[in-house]
Amino acid sequence: MAGSSHRITLGPLVAAIDQGTSSTRFLVFNSKTAELLSHHQVEIKQSFPKEGWVEEDPKEILQSVYECMERTCEKLMQHNIDISNIKAIGVTNQRETTLVWDKETGEPLYNAIAEMSPQPSLVSTGVIHHQTKQISLWLDLRTQSTVERLINKTPGRNKNHLRHKTGLPISTYFSAVKLRWLMDNVSEVHEAVMSHRAMFGTVDSWLIWCLTGGKSGGVHCTDVTNASRTMLFNIHTMNWDPELCKYFGIPMEILPRVRSSSEIYGLMKSGALSGIPISGCLGDQSAALVGQMCFKDGQAKNTYGTGCFLLRNTGSKPVMSDHGLLTTVAYKLGRDKPACYALEGSVAIAGAVVRWLQDNLGIIGSSEELEKLAASVGTSYGCYFVPAFSGLYAPYWEPSARGIICGLTQFTNKSHVAFAALEAVCFQTREILDAMNQDSGIPLNQLQVDGGMTSNRLLMQLQADILCIPVVKPSMPETTALGAAMAAGAAEGVSVWSLNPEDLSEVTSEKFEPQINPEESEFRYARWKKAVEKSKNWETTQPSSDPGVIFCSIPLGFYIIGSMLMLIGARYITGQCTFSKLLTT
């Protein structure tokens, strides 16, 4: 390690904790240039105690943060960079993952119930390698019966009953439902709530509470972006809503205090960065929106991972969707700053289709091979792939749909299927973008992109062609962590990172312009829509274990009985012919 006299002074530095479903990372940026100076990453284990259940250990999450911090600081010092120049820390996190802990002991009362998330990217890109998991943590399904019970309480059994306050449908996706399940099914949680010892939070709340002292004075807070994903938060009043809490039966005393996305929440209480303020907090998709500098009404970003998350800034007024999109808080960059809102749509299967082609069909050996295979033909040759493996999500919300590959001919080969798989990601993104354009009334003029799949240049070109607008990819891929660092550095009392448009660092990027005419794009999109229609209403009945049930379907029963009679008749005729031959001889 170099002596302090040889350390390099780079001006103010800002760090970010990026805590996702599969890994934790700690990254340090130069606040004047937005350059990433160092990072460290630790993988997080997921457990699957029952089918459809996805959990993580809150203590392991916390320990991974400490480990990443220490290792990153060591790397900086090895490069003669003075860690005393780190002036603030931001937090970005998986949003809907739900935790409850005991405020007196500091111990978690149950594992964290995992969120729907974009998951690690399927491609190694940029400076950080994300390890791919074969199992996608798209949704913990244990709360389905809780959701059904809650919907039954609404007039007309309407899942959108709370949307006017929350911007969200009643769904297994959001934190309030998971918290209700914990209170109903985990005795330790129930007892702690009854004895006023319980604290609830998403991952950001847990980390900030622990890092600022835990049971010895830790700060129990969250920011508006994470709060807006709980279904307990009124996105108009920007606070916890007593009526929503009453609907879910959740005492307000266990909820964290809601703060802006950019202010000093508390100071680090231990480790190499003790005394540094934690001053930024954003849910991961909001952080990416900030990191992409989408500060103007109408700007949008799409993150390409296992799925896609597309957010569009709608300005200071929330826009309620008529096309199956979510309304959410994008950010509030200061206590006295106005909140900005966003429309959000998600694609369930994006990079996951690459893994399916690799693991299930074996037509590629790695994700890197997909681009080469698709580029070798440059067309799907009329083949369309709808990867509705578990139904269609936004904007259709059609759970009975199933994946199809159609338009096959004798000429079709695996290269055409590979090309169709990439096109499927682009077509799904266009469907969400079309819904956003209809909801907002203003067509998007370019799309900012990030995530592991953006290293696939053919995919990015196809996306521009299918959207008929430019696609812009920043050269520095860590936009989520950058967004958290920007919020932290801009906080009052820190003020080392200006968010004024004229002061923002010029980010180098690559722009993909459309290379086909709009008519061809519309033709291909229309064929895709036709394929989507073919995928709908596929799963119409549940298979039965009772063999007698098959005859309950009259047409199917006639078919089977008719087939049996034909077989018996054929055997009878064959027997008669044989008998006649014997007689003649």
XYZ file of C-alpha atoms in Angstrom:
585
model
C 0.000 0.000 0.000
C 1.356 3.394 -0.900
C 2.086 5.954 1.765
C -0.328 8.836 2.224
C 2.176 11.309 0.771
C 1.835 9.602 -2.620
C -1.946 9.441 -2.710
C -3.771 10.932 -5.664
C -6.299 13.678 -5.031
C -9.131 13.558 -7.578
C -11.518 16.001 -5.970
C -14.798 14.935 -4.348
C -15.768 11.288 -4.789
C -19.225 9.784 -4.277
C -20.014 6.122 -3.649
C -23.093 4.005 -4.305
C -24.416 0.769 -2.824
C -26.206 -1.177 -5.569
C -28.089 -4.019 -3.894
C -29.888 -6.348 -6.323
C -31.552 -9.750 -6.175
C -28.430 -11.660 -7.173
C -25.544 -9.482 -6.026
C -24.390 -6.481 -4.035
C -21.956 -3.947 -5.468
C -20.180 -0.895 -4.130
C -18.974 1.643 -6.693
C -17.038 4.908 -6.389
C -17.401 7.767 -8.905
C -15.595 11.017 -9.538
C -18.302 13.641 -8.971
C -16.819 16.042 -11.542
C -16.495 13.614 -14.452
C -18.921 10.778 -13.516
C -15.995 8.395 -14.099
C -16.192 5.030 -12.327
C -12.967 4.653 -10.334
C -13.385 1.335 -8.529
C -15.939 -1.257 -7.482
C -16.406 -4.624 -5.828
C -19.195 -7.188 -6.204
C -20.409 -10.052 -4.008
C -22.971 -12.625 -5.114
C -26.103 -13.150 -2.977
C -27.653 -16.571 -2.427
C -31.357 -17.103 -2.994
C -33.319 -19.855 -1.265
C -36.439 -21.592 -2.549
C -38.085 -23.196 0.506
C -41.214 -24.124 -1.483
C -42.232 -24.026 -5.118
C -42.947 -20.416 -6.068
C -41.197 -19.012 -2.963
C -38.067 -16.860 -3.290
C -36.171 -15.668 -0.207
C -32.881 -14.046 0.786
C -31.084 -13.724 4.120
C -31.184 -10.067 5.323
C -27.997 -10.540 7.375
C -26.173 -11.906 4.333
C -27.326 -8.867 2.346
C -25.959 -6.552 5.036
C -22.672 -8.432 5.328
C -22.228 -8.301 1.553
C -22.506 -4.499 1.719
C -19.785 -4.251 4.358
C -17.553 -6.625 2.384
C -18.000 -4.653 -0.846
C -17.232 -1.397 0.939
C -14.030 -2.712 2.517
C -12.758 -4.367 -0.681
C -13.472 -1.279 -2.780
C -11.638 0.956 -0.309
C -8.671 -1.421 -0.417
C -8.620 -1.242 -4.228
C -8.728 2.554 -4.158
C -5.804 2.724 -1.734
C -3.853 0.257 -3.894
C -4.299 2.784 -6.717
C -3.108 5.582 -4.408
C -6.577 7.164 -4.275
C -7.371 8.806 -0.945
C -10.661 7.375 0.426
C -11.105 10.444 2.633
C -12.281 12.159 -0.562
C -15.467 10.052 -0.507
C -17.997 12.666 0.583
C -21.303 10.798 0.385
C -22.909 7.400 -0.187
C -26.084 6.640 -2.138
C -28.253 3.513 -1.997
C -30.136 1.856 -4.837
C -31.988 -1.388 -4.352
C -34.359 -4.081 -5.513
C -37.646 -2.327 -4.851
C -40.454 -4.603 -3.668
C -38.389 -7.065 -1.616
C -39.937 -7.036 1.867
C -38.297 -7.306 5.302
C -39.457 -7.155 8.927
C -37.036 -6.948 11.858
C -37.023 -6.458 15.642
C -36.004 -2.919 16.548
C -34.857 -3.990 20.029
C -32.586 -6.868 19.023
C -31.804 -5.734 15.473
C -32.529 -9.262 14.237
C -34.598 -10.048 11.115
C -37.834 -11.847 11.993
C -37.965 -13.732 8.690
C -36.062 -13.926 5.416
C -36.540 -11.168 2.861
C -39.318 -12.071 0.405
C -37.883 -11.306 -3.012
C -39.262 -8.974 -5.646
C -39.941 -9.159 -9.337
C -36.759 -7.874 -10.849
C -34.687 -7.539 -13.984
C -32.129 -9.945 -12.505
C -28.508 -10.092 -13.520
C -27.758 -9.463 -17.123
C -27.065 -12.376 -19.416
C -24.031 -10.782 -20.989
C -20.720 -9.781 -19.478
C -20.291 -6.144 -20.345
C -18.474 -3.023 -19.296
C -16.409 -3.200 -16.153
C -18.531 -5.571 -14.098
C -19.500 -9.169 -14.779
C -22.966 -10.232 -13.613
C -23.238 -13.963 -13.024
C -26.325 -15.436 -14.635
C -28.688 -17.556 -12.565
C -30.622 -20.292 -14.315
C -33.677 -19.659 -12.149
C -35.230 -16.232 -12.719
C -36.536 -14.584 -9.553
C -39.378 -13.000 -11.399
C -42.035 -13.370 -8.758
C -42.577 -14.899 -5.342
C -46.055 -16.413 -5.657
C -46.882 -17.294 -2.038
C -49.202 -14.300 -1.662
C -51.656 -15.292 -4.399
C -54.361 -16.321 -1.915
C -53.766 -13.097 0.046
C -54.299 -11.087 -3.136
C -57.500 -12.970 -3.964
C -58.842 -12.311 -0.458
C -58.007 -8.610 -0.732
C -59.600 -8.282 -4.177
C -62.747 -9.986 -2.879
C -63.084 -7.099 -0.403
C -63.286 -4.521 -3.203
C -66.512 -3.398 -4.925
C -66.970 -5.538 -8.004
C -63.812 -7.534 -7.172
C -61.789 -4.838 -8.948
C -57.985 -5.265 -8.808
C -57.620 -1.571 -9.751
C -59.668 -0.391 -6.759
C -56.654 1.368 -5.180
C -55.034 2.613 -8.381
C -56.348 6.181 -7.986
C -54.170 6.545 -4.859
C -51.282 4.189 -5.532
C -50.987 4.030 -9.336
C -50.815 0.242 -8.932
C -53.122 -2.791 -9.222
C -53.574 -5.149 -6.283
C -50.901 -7.723 -7.070
C -48.513 -10.251 -5.554
C -45.762 -7.963 -6.873
C -45.988 -5.189 -4.253
C -44.729 -5.002 -0.662
C -47.997 -4.495 1.257
C -49.281 -7.903 0.184
C -46.024 -9.594 1.259
C -46.132 -7.761 4.598
C -49.725 -8.875 5.129
C -48.659 -12.473 4.406
C -45.818 -12.224 6.949
C -48.184 -10.898 9.617
C -50.668 -13.701 8.923
C -48.234 -16.606 8.592
C -45.092 -15.936 10.645
C -45.715 -15.987 14.395
C -42.534 -14.040 15.179
C -43.686 -11.200 12.920
C -47.211 -11.224 14.351
C -45.932 -11.147 17.946
C -43.437 -8.350 17.225
C -46.159 -6.246 15.596
C -48.496 -6.786 18.555
C -45.757 -5.875 21.059
C -44.690 -2.778 19.059
C -41.206 -4.144 18.343
C -41.543 -4.644 14.570
C -40.027 -2.512 11.844
C -40.963 -2.928 8.191
C -38.919 -1.844 5.233
C -37.721 -2.556 1.743
C -34.004 -3.307 1.313
C -33.032 0.372 1.365
C -34.674 0.841 4.786
C -32.946 -2.210 6.234
C -29.528 -1.123 4.980
C -29.818 2.528 6.036
C -31.103 1.524 9.499
C -28.233 -0.927 10.008
C -25.491 1.294 8.548
C -26.526 4.300 10.671
C -26.461 2.432 13.975
C -29.151 -0.262 13.934
C -30.674 -0.850 17.373
C -28.400 1.906 18.728
C -30.120 4.842 17.064
C -30.315 3.704 13.437
C -32.432 5.830 11.087
C -35.642 4.096 9.958
C -36.510 5.711 6.636
C -37.176 5.116 2.964
C -37.445 7.374 -0.062
C -40.481 8.250 -2.153
C -39.567 5.916 -5.035
C -39.414 2.814 -2.840
C -42.449 3.886 -0.813
C -44.474 4.248 -4.013
C -44.038 0.504 -4.675
C -45.595 -0.675 -1.394
C -49.323 0.053 -2.110
C -49.441 1.882 1.234
C -48.206 5.203 -0.163
C -50.431 7.900 -1.629
C -48.586 9.217 -4.676
C -50.574 12.474 -4.563
C -50.087 13.435 -0.884
C -46.583 11.874 -0.957
C -47.106 10.115 2.357
C -48.362 6.903 3.930
C -52.128 6.744 3.535
C -54.232 5.798 6.620
C -57.033 4.347 4.468
C -54.616 2.153 2.513
C -52.980 0.937 5.719
C -56.431 0.149 7.142
C -57.387 -1.753 3.975
C -54.331 -4.008 4.331
C -54.587 -4.114 8.121
C -51.074 -2.754 8.630
C -50.248 -0.500 11.624
C -48.602 2.736 10.487
C -46.160 2.687 13.416
C -44.074 -0.056 11.787
C -43.525 1.929 8.575
C -40.323 3.893 7.880
C -40.378 7.676 7.605
C -40.663 8.754 3.959
C -37.897 11.113 2.812
C -36.854 12.614 -0.505
C -34.410 10.783 -2.768
C -31.623 13.280 -2.070
C -30.958 14.418 1.507
C -28.754 13.375 4.417
C -30.478 10.497 6.230
C -27.684 9.711 8.675
C -23.977 8.947 9.012
C -22.086 5.672 8.596
C -21.363 4.326 12.078
C -18.596 1.786 11.408
C -15.983 0.583 8.930
C -13.500 2.467 6.774
C -16.171 5.014 5.792
C -17.417 5.782 9.304
C -18.773 9.330 9.519
C -19.629 9.599 5.799
C -23.248 10.713 5.179
C -25.743 8.428 3.455
C -27.555 11.023 1.386
C -29.139 9.407 -1.668
C -31.764 6.678 -2.047
C -33.598 5.484 -5.160
C -35.277 2.267 -6.231
C -33.211 0.608 -8.950
C -35.333 1.603 -11.947
C -35.655 5.195 -10.750
C -31.897 5.290 -10.188
C -31.334 4.190 -13.778
C -33.677 6.946 -14.983
C -31.603 9.518 -13.043
C -28.317 7.920 -14.169
C -29.505 8.237 -17.772
C -30.259 11.910 -16.989
C -33.882 11.581 -18.094
C -34.940 14.715 -16.204
C -37.331 16.103 -18.815
C -40.974 15.225 -19.285
C -41.139 12.678 -22.107
C -37.646 11.205 -21.760
C -37.494 7.434 -21.281
C -35.039 4.642 -20.563
C -35.239 0.875 -21.013
C -33.136 -1.549 -18.979
C -32.436 -4.864 -20.739
C -31.836 -7.747 -18.348
C -33.649 -11.022 -17.836
C -36.702 -8.858 -18.438
C -37.010 -5.236 -19.505
C -38.094 -2.248 -17.424
C -39.157 0.791 -19.400
C -39.727 4.057 -17.496
C -40.908 7.310 -19.007
C -40.671 10.611 -17.151
C -44.135 12.266 -17.081
C -43.125 15.381 -15.158
C -44.708 16.804 -12.018
C -48.138 15.238 -12.530
C -48.890 11.508 -12.345
C -50.402 10.039 -15.508
C -52.865 7.201 -14.923
C -52.568 4.548 -17.598
C -55.457 3.223 -19.650
C -53.192 0.618 -21.257
C -51.970 -1.632 -18.456
C -48.950 0.421 -17.318
C -47.989 1.366 -13.760
C -47.866 4.927 -12.428
C -44.960 5.451 -10.057
C -42.828 8.142 -8.428
C -39.692 8.645 -10.531
C -37.687 10.726 -8.000
C -37.759 13.703 -5.624
C -34.271 15.179 -5.629
C -34.416 17.243 -2.447
C -36.724 17.948 0.483
C -38.012 21.143 -1.088
C -37.933 19.907 -4.693
C -41.049 18.735 -6.530
C -41.671 15.055 -7.081
C -41.486 13.737 -10.640
C -43.544 10.795 -11.825
C -43.149 8.044 -14.405
C -45.108 5.493 -16.373
C -43.586 2.026 -16.115
C -44.007 -1.097 -18.187
C -42.142 -4.373 -17.915
C -41.329 -7.159 -20.352
C -41.247 -10.493 -18.548
C -38.990 -12.368 -20.960
C -36.095 -10.536 -22.604
C -32.629 -11.882 -21.817
C -34.336 -14.954 -20.356
C -35.111 -16.067 -23.902
C -31.357 -16.243 -24.549
C -30.946 -18.575 -21.588
C -33.889 -20.671 -22.866
C -32.287 -21.039 -26.309
C -29.043 -22.056 -24.619
C -30.244 -24.378 -21.851
C -33.501 -25.784 -23.200
C -32.893 -26.011 -26.941
C -29.098 -26.077 -27.018
C -28.883 -24.060 -30.237
C -26.262 -21.734 -28.718
C -23.440 -22.469 -26.327
C -23.359 -19.019 -24.738
C -25.193 -15.710 -24.870
C -22.360 -14.238 -26.933
C -23.064 -16.738 -29.723
C -26.598 -15.459 -30.233
C -25.547 -12.237 -31.942
C -23.202 -14.063 -34.338
C -25.838 -16.653 -35.182
C -28.547 -14.059 -35.839
C -26.193 -11.773 -37.774
C -25.204 -14.651 -40.081
C -28.667 -14.530 -41.698
C -29.779 -10.961 -40.954
C -33.473 -11.892 -41.045
C -35.972 -14.179 -39.358
C -37.233 -15.237 -42.806
C -40.837 -14.776 -41.656
C -40.341 -16.634 -38.388
C -41.869 -14.999 -35.282
C -41.179 -15.971 -31.670
C -43.586 -14.952 -28.878
C -41.837 -15.949 -25.604
C -44.987 -15.969 -23.449
C -43.606 -18.755 -21.256
C -45.808 -17.740 -18.309
C -48.371 -15.581 -20.082
C -48.276 -12.109 -21.604
C -47.530 -9.130 -19.371
C -47.887 -5.404 -20.191
C -49.854 -4.268 -22.061
C -51.932 -7.473 -22.467
C -51.987 -9.052 -18.978
C -53.063 -12.355 -20.523
C -52.054 -15.211 -18.166
C -53.512 -17.907 -20.444
C -51.079 -17.121 -23.285
C -48.142 -19.440 -23.963
C -44.981 -19.167 -26.037
C -45.111 -19.952 -29.748
C -42.743 -19.976 -32.715
C -44.663 -19.584 -35.958
C -44.114 -18.853 -39.629
C -41.767 -21.834 -40.019
C -40.878 -23.252 -43.436
C -38.501 -25.976 -44.621
C -35.924 -23.235 -45.115
C -36.072 -22.056 -41.473
C -33.008 -22.934 -39.400
C -31.629 -22.114 -35.943
C -30.138 -18.829 -37.146
C -33.585 -17.576 -38.139
C -34.965 -18.609 -34.739
C -32.088 -16.754 -33.042
C -32.904 -13.632 -35.063
C -36.608 -13.985 -34.196
C -35.700 -14.213 -30.494
C -33.857 -10.874 -30.645
C -36.724 -9.316 -32.586
C -39.128 -10.541 -29.882
C -37.353 -8.419 -27.266
C -37.660 -5.393 -29.542
C -41.308 -6.001 -30.447
C -42.265 -6.341 -26.771
C -40.499 -3.060 -26.000
C -42.376 -1.376 -28.836
C -45.708 -2.574 -27.451
C -44.976 -0.916 -24.115
C -43.683 2.225 -25.804
C -46.848 2.427 -27.928
C -48.935 2.175 -24.734
C -46.858 4.961 -23.150
C -47.294 7.168 -26.218
C -51.058 6.664 -26.041
C -51.211 7.387 -22.312
C -49.035 10.502 -22.494
C -50.207 11.771 -25.879
C -46.624 12.668 -26.837
C -44.572 10.321 -29.063
C -41.091 9.513 -27.805
C -38.310 10.800 -30.070
C -35.440 8.635 -28.761
C -34.919 5.840 -26.233
C -32.083 5.673 -23.696
C -30.943 2.105 -22.978
C -28.850 0.258 -20.401
C -28.402 -3.247 -19.006
C -26.343 -6.253 -20.004
C -28.122 -7.056 -23.269
C -27.188 -3.637 -24.698
C -23.729 -5.021 -25.497
C -25.487 -6.904 -28.321
C -25.128 -4.374 -31.137
C -27.472 -6.256 -33.459
C -30.199 -6.097 -30.791
C -29.737 -2.354 -30.413
C -29.925 -1.823 -34.188
C -33.049 -3.975 -34.404
C -34.591 -1.950 -31.577
C -34.003 1.305 -33.448
C -35.436 -0.221 -36.648
C -38.575 -1.521 -34.937
C -39.221 1.654 -32.917
C -38.377 3.937 -35.872
C -36.515 6.235 -33.455
C -32.851 6.457 -32.374
C -31.620 4.247 -29.524
C -28.919 5.803 -27.337
C -26.530 3.650 -25.289
C -24.121 5.313 -22.817
C -20.509 4.164 -22.917
C -20.504 3.796 -19.105
C -23.010 1.018 -18.422
C -23.431 1.424 -14.644
C -26.281 3.923 -14.881
C -28.213 2.562 -11.869
C -25.332 3.049 -9.438
C -24.511 6.369 -11.103
C -28.047 7.618 -10.432
C -27.752 6.802 -6.711
C -24.357 8.525 -6.547
C -25.724 11.621 -8.288
C -28.607 11.862 -5.796
C -26.195 11.462 -2.859
C -23.670 13.994 -4.161
C -26.375 16.580 -4.886
C -27.932 16.453 -1.395
C -28.083 19.622 0.674
C -25.129 19.579 3.060
C -23.032 17.567 0.591
C -23.412 19.534 -2.678
C -20.487 18.056 -4.594
C -22.576 17.006 -7.622
C -24.643 19.568 -9.490
C -27.794 18.324 -11.208
C -28.312 21.541 -13.152
C -28.508 20.609 -16.849
C -25.680 22.962 -17.775
C -23.394 21.437 -15.115
C -23.966 17.761 -15.894
C -20.977 15.938 -17.328
C -21.207 15.195 -21.024
C -21.747 11.435 -21.188
C -20.263 9.736 -24.217
C -22.729 7.447 -25.917
C -23.418 5.457 -29.046
C -26.499 6.216 -31.107
C -28.237 3.600 -33.260
C -30.310 5.223 -35.996
C -33.156 3.377 -37.790
C -31.856 1.784 -41.000
C -35.081 0.466 -42.521
C -38.042 2.420 -43.847
C -41.130 2.813 -41.618
C -43.279 0.722 -43.978
C -41.091 -2.355 -43.518
C -41.002 -1.797 -39.761
C -44.800 -1.579 -39.610
C -45.162 -4.719 -41.726
C -42.935 -6.737 -39.389
C -44.678 -5.321 -36.328
C -48.107 -6.231 -37.745
C -46.928 -9.820 -38.307
C -45.672 -9.897 -34.707
C -49.084 -8.718 -33.450
C -50.682 -11.516 -35.471
C -48.366 -14.025 -33.794
C -49.264 -12.621 -30.372
C -52.949 -13.229 -31.086
C -52.121 -16.856 -31.907
C -50.468 -17.252 -28.483
C -53.512 -16.103 -26.510
C -56.064 -18.342 -24.752
C -53.778 -21.327 -25.027
C -54.018 -22.565 -21.460
C -57.821 -22.780 -21.193
C -58.301 -25.793 -18.915
C -56.367 -27.425 -16.136
C -55.217 -31.014 -16.815
C -56.947 -33.584 -14.630
C -55.568 -36.710 -13.001
C -58.955 -38.456 -13.397
C -58.914 -40.418 -16.664
C -62.721 -40.411 -16.700
C -62.788 -36.649 -16.963
C -61.539 -36.776 -20.544
C -64.965 -38.057 -21.620
C -66.647 -34.989 -20.065
C -65.758 -33.165 -23.269
C -68.425 -34.419 -25.733
C -66.484 -33.663 -28.967
C -63.327 -35.204 -27.550
C -65.301 -38.187 -26.255
C -66.882 -38.792 -29.663
C -63.449 -38.571 -31.284
C -61.882 -41.128 -28.940
C -64.852 -43.526 -29.042
C -65.021 -43.199 -32.842
C -61.316 -43.956 -33.123
C -61.712 -47.057 -30.964
C -64.642 -48.317 -33.076
C -62.642 -47.768 -36.280
C -59.735 -49.745 -34.823
C -62.028 -52.599 -33.762
C -63.692 -52.539 -37.179
C -60.354 -52.650 -38.977
C -59.242 -55.614 -36.906
C -62.582 -57.347 -37.576
C -62.276 -56.832 -41.349
C -58.671 -58.046 -41.288
C -59.779 -61.125 -39.406
C -62.588 -61.835 -41.891
C -60.180 -61.544 -44.829
C -57.779 -63.974 -43.207
C -60.603 -66.424 -42.488
C -61.789 -66.236 -46.156
C -58.266 -67.016 -47.380
C -58.111 -70.034 -45.152
C -61.430 -71.302 -46.534
C -60.347 -70.953 -50.181
C -57.150 -72.873 -49.580
